[in-house]
């Protein structure tokens, strides 16, 4: 994005997008076309003999979105307008990969959160499949909609959270921030549009100003913006019922044997207490 014009690789840009130098996904040009369906589907033979070591090429796209030319390490150090500009580029790049089964956008801030570069940036993965976790969410959205004659699961949940006020952190014109029920880690936050929308790619709320707001609240409660992981959950390809959201998890604790071995999270900070502290901030 270069509002004032100018040549490539010169000052004056606001946000820029480049292919990841070390991509997790490639365009597939170096991979041979599968010789048979059995190369893709381990149960395609129909003989009841699964291929235990099935695999397929990691074909897709992996981009880096440089959020700002400023030498900052966190979205918190930008203005709300600059965060909104960066999120607008997220939407633009997601639309560019609209044929992918699932597009995943993340922000890692801090070495403890997996960031190898300190400069504020985001990453986009255009995946060739729908991950199992997102597929399960799609099933839950669909089941709820069919049971309630078309109501939106996350939209109804947010209405109830706002009514109860126990885990609500903040509300603005676009979005609601909550510490979700049964949070997995201390000060986990979800940002949900006030009007349910399936895909982040659709016109409407971006939630960018709310992200900036909750980062400021975390900074005031904890004394600094902690290392964190942020990701965008959006509707997978073909989903009829869904609602996008932004998940934010500070890296204040480390996963240990219980979490990694069982998938059970041990969280010492009740979300009601975390939300209260963030509201007061």
XYZ file of C-alpha atoms in Angstrom:
281
model
C 0.000 0.000 0.000
C 1.621 3.192 -1.217
C -0.912 6.067 -1.063
C 1.509 8.707 -2.309
C 2.922 6.692 -5.175
C 6.619 6.040 -5.705
C 8.843 3.202 -6.824
C 9.189 -0.283 -5.360
C 11.428 -0.675 -2.309
C 11.461 3.024 -1.544
C 10.029 4.882 1.461
C 6.367 5.856 1.492
C 4.599 2.511 1.922
C 2.153 1.738 4.747
C 1.759 -2.055 4.558
C 3.518 -4.499 2.284
C 3.150 -8.206 1.501
C 5.940 -10.571 0.455
C 6.232 -14.346 0.030
C 7.686 -15.985 3.126
C 11.408 -16.582 2.656
C 11.034 -19.987 4.340
C 7.529 -21.053 3.244
C 5.569 -23.840 4.879
C 3.554 -24.134 1.641
C 4.557 -23.884 -2.017
C 2.761 -23.391 -5.318
C 3.131 -27.109 -6.094
C 5.091 -26.707 -9.297
C 7.879 -28.989 -8.040
C 5.542 -31.808 -7.022
C 4.415 -34.571 -9.420
C 0.729 -35.051 -10.054
C -0.561 -38.050 -7.993
C -0.626 -41.154 -10.148
C -3.786 -42.465 -8.499
C -6.398 -41.562 -5.915
C -4.697 -43.973 -3.517
C -1.739 -41.596 -3.367
C -4.057 -38.993 -1.828
C -6.664 -41.058 0.058
C -5.234 -43.896 2.191
C -8.585 -45.763 2.125
C -9.235 -45.372 -1.616
C -8.310 -48.975 -2.451
C -11.487 -50.248 -0.778
C -9.642 -53.315 0.506
C -9.768 -52.244 4.134
C -6.001 -51.864 4.178
C -5.181 -48.300 5.192
C -1.955 -46.701 4.131
C -0.455 -45.862 7.502
C 2.023 -43.376 6.067
C -0.140 -41.427 3.638
C 0.930 -37.910 2.725
C 0.298 -35.210 0.183
C 2.269 -32.185 -0.989
C 2.046 -28.981 1.071
C 0.592 -26.904 -1.749
C -0.779 -23.434 -1.086
C 0.629 -20.032 -0.209
C 2.552 -18.579 2.727
C 2.829 -14.798 2.883
C 4.291 -12.266 5.297
C 2.273 -9.097 5.843
C 4.539 -6.347 7.158
C 2.127 -4.357 9.302
C 4.050 -1.097 9.273
C 7.335 0.484 8.154
C 7.872 1.710 11.732
C 10.471 -0.255 13.747
C 7.971 -1.542 16.344
C 7.508 -4.985 17.847
C 3.792 -4.930 18.712
C 0.494 -3.863 17.198
C 0.007 -1.954 20.444
C 2.749 0.487 19.371
C 0.731 1.502 16.307
C -2.252 3.826 16.260
C -5.741 2.279 16.030
C -5.947 3.628 12.456
C -2.687 1.890 11.503
C -3.891 -1.431 12.936
C -7.105 -1.019 10.964
C -5.088 -0.422 7.783
C -3.100 -3.604 8.372
C -6.272 -5.619 9.008
C -7.704 -4.252 5.785
C -4.730 -5.775 3.976
C -5.449 -9.078 5.745
C -8.901 -8.986 4.194
C -7.511 -8.122 0.765
C -4.974 -10.968 0.792
C -7.553 -13.463 2.084
C -9.802 -12.539 -0.822
C -6.863 -13.123 -3.158
C -6.771 -16.743 -1.926
C -10.535 -17.280 -1.934
C -10.216 -20.603 -3.793
C -8.224 -22.177 -0.938
C -10.169 -24.484 1.382
C -8.999 -22.480 4.396
C -7.031 -19.246 4.900
C -5.386 -18.752 8.281
C -3.872 -15.443 9.445
C -1.688 -15.217 12.545
C 0.380 -12.744 14.552
C 3.203 -13.978 16.774
C 4.658 -11.316 19.062
C 7.762 -12.080 21.111
C 10.305 -14.882 20.983
C 8.357 -16.916 23.557
C 5.400 -16.843 21.145
C 7.443 -18.141 18.224
C 8.349 -14.849 16.536
C 11.715 -15.173 14.785
C 11.690 -11.506 13.684
C 10.933 -8.647 16.084
C 9.421 -6.253 13.519
C 5.592 -6.281 13.690
C 4.255 -8.603 11.014
C 1.485 -11.097 10.292
C 1.514 -14.348 8.349
C -1.078 -15.783 5.983
C -1.383 -19.498 5.219
C -3.604 -20.531 2.301
C -4.104 -24.188 3.218
C -5.075 -26.963 0.775
C -7.420 -28.554 3.336
C -9.762 -27.597 6.186
C -8.033 -28.380 9.509
C -9.924 -30.778 11.777
C -10.444 -28.162 14.508
C -12.120 -25.743 12.084
C -14.163 -28.572 10.554
C -15.508 -29.463 14.020
C -16.470 -25.838 14.628
C -18.262 -25.751 11.283
C -20.238 -28.837 12.328
C -21.227 -27.199 15.627
C -22.340 -23.989 13.910
C -24.391 -26.031 11.452
C -25.987 -28.255 14.099
C -26.934 -25.228 16.196
C -28.402 -23.384 13.214
C -30.510 -26.382 12.199
C -31.732 -26.884 15.757
C -32.649 -23.191 16.217
C -34.058 -22.446 12.759
C -31.032 -20.549 11.487
C -29.661 -18.791 14.565
C -25.918 -18.136 14.842
C -24.099 -20.016 17.588
C -21.429 -17.401 18.321
C -23.862 -14.512 17.896
C -26.169 -16.010 20.527
C -23.248 -16.800 22.833
C -22.026 -13.192 22.692
C -25.514 -11.882 23.457
C -25.575 -14.061 26.573
C -22.068 -12.954 27.600
C -23.075 -9.291 27.281
C -26.210 -9.959 29.325
C -24.248 -11.659 32.107
C -21.327 -9.156 32.038
C -19.122 -11.575 33.980
C -16.609 -12.220 31.197
C -17.179 -9.148 29.008
C -14.071 -6.980 28.659
C -15.121 -4.199 26.283
C -17.669 -3.274 23.613
C -17.304 -0.812 20.763
C -19.305 -0.070 17.604
C -17.908 -3.097 15.769
C -17.017 -5.831 18.225
C -17.239 -7.368 21.680
C -14.195 -8.597 23.601
C -14.634 -11.376 26.159
C -12.502 -13.710 28.238
C -14.109 -16.938 27.007
C -15.765 -19.392 29.357
C -13.291 -22.128 30.336
C -10.351 -20.064 28.993
C -7.330 -22.208 28.230
C -4.684 -19.737 29.466
C -4.625 -16.646 31.727
C -6.074 -13.538 30.061
C -7.191 -15.352 26.910
C -9.389 -12.977 24.883
C -11.822 -13.444 22.003
C -12.992 -10.577 19.801
C -16.289 -11.187 18.014
C -18.202 -8.897 15.624
C -21.408 -7.499 17.085
C -23.238 -8.494 13.898
C -22.413 -12.152 13.103
C -20.574 -12.562 9.796
C -19.340 -15.872 8.470
C -16.142 -14.756 6.773
C -13.668 -12.051 7.678
C -13.361 -11.496 3.923
C -16.916 -10.113 3.837
C -17.426 -6.359 4.072
C -18.102 -5.047 7.545
C -16.343 -4.977 10.901
C -12.606 -5.630 11.124
C -12.268 -5.613 14.914
C -8.917 -3.838 14.577
C -9.633 -1.023 17.017
C -10.824 -3.519 19.599
C -7.595 -5.497 19.212
C -5.643 -2.290 19.855
C -7.848 -1.557 22.865
C -7.415 -4.955 24.528
C -3.652 -4.881 23.950
C -3.619 -1.597 25.867
C -5.621 -3.189 28.677
C -3.188 -6.113 28.860
C -0.311 -3.650 28.979
C -1.854 -1.763 31.900
C -2.746 -4.905 33.875
C 0.544 -6.743 33.313
C 2.926 -3.786 33.079
C 3.853 -4.557 29.468
C 2.360 -6.213 26.408
C 3.231 -9.893 26.934
C 4.458 -12.294 24.253
C 1.307 -13.454 22.534
C -0.266 -15.401 19.735
C -3.200 -13.981 17.817
C -5.079 -15.697 15.040
C -8.117 -15.128 12.908
C -10.790 -17.825 12.768
C -12.955 -17.490 9.662
C -15.401 -19.644 7.750
C -13.836 -22.456 5.731
C -14.747 -22.829 2.091
C -18.364 -23.876 1.597
C -19.504 -23.235 5.190
C -23.119 -22.081 5.309
C -23.162 -21.256 9.023
C -20.224 -19.658 10.818
C -19.007 -16.441 12.472
C -15.462 -15.140 12.348
C -13.570 -14.127 15.460
C -10.091 -13.182 16.627
C -8.415 -15.272 19.332
C -5.621 -13.822 21.464
C -3.558 -15.889 23.885
C -0.817 -14.268 25.995
C 2.163 -16.549 26.616
C 2.299 -16.123 30.399
C 2.571 -19.826 31.199
C 4.151 -22.804 29.461
C 2.432 -25.969 28.310
C 3.582 -28.992 30.291
C 2.904 -32.720 30.428
C -0.762 -32.423 31.401
C -1.644 -30.073 28.538
C 0.484 -31.803 25.905
C -0.328 -35.335 27.015
C -4.078 -35.017 27.508
C -5.244 -31.832 25.809
C -6.534 -30.677 29.208
C -5.548 -27.099 30.035
C -4.716 -26.067 33.610
C -5.524 -22.355 33.943
C -4.803 -20.595 37.265
C -6.702 -17.433 36.253
C -10.529 -17.726 36.111
C -11.838 -15.833 33.060
C -14.275 -13.887 35.259
C -11.365 -12.490 37.296
C -9.292 -11.782 34.192
C -12.211 -9.931 32.554
C -12.763 -7.873 35.695
C -9.128 -6.752 35.753
C -9.181 -5.925 32.049
C -12.442 -3.958 32.395
C -10.974 -1.932 35.254
C -7.923 -1.202 33.131
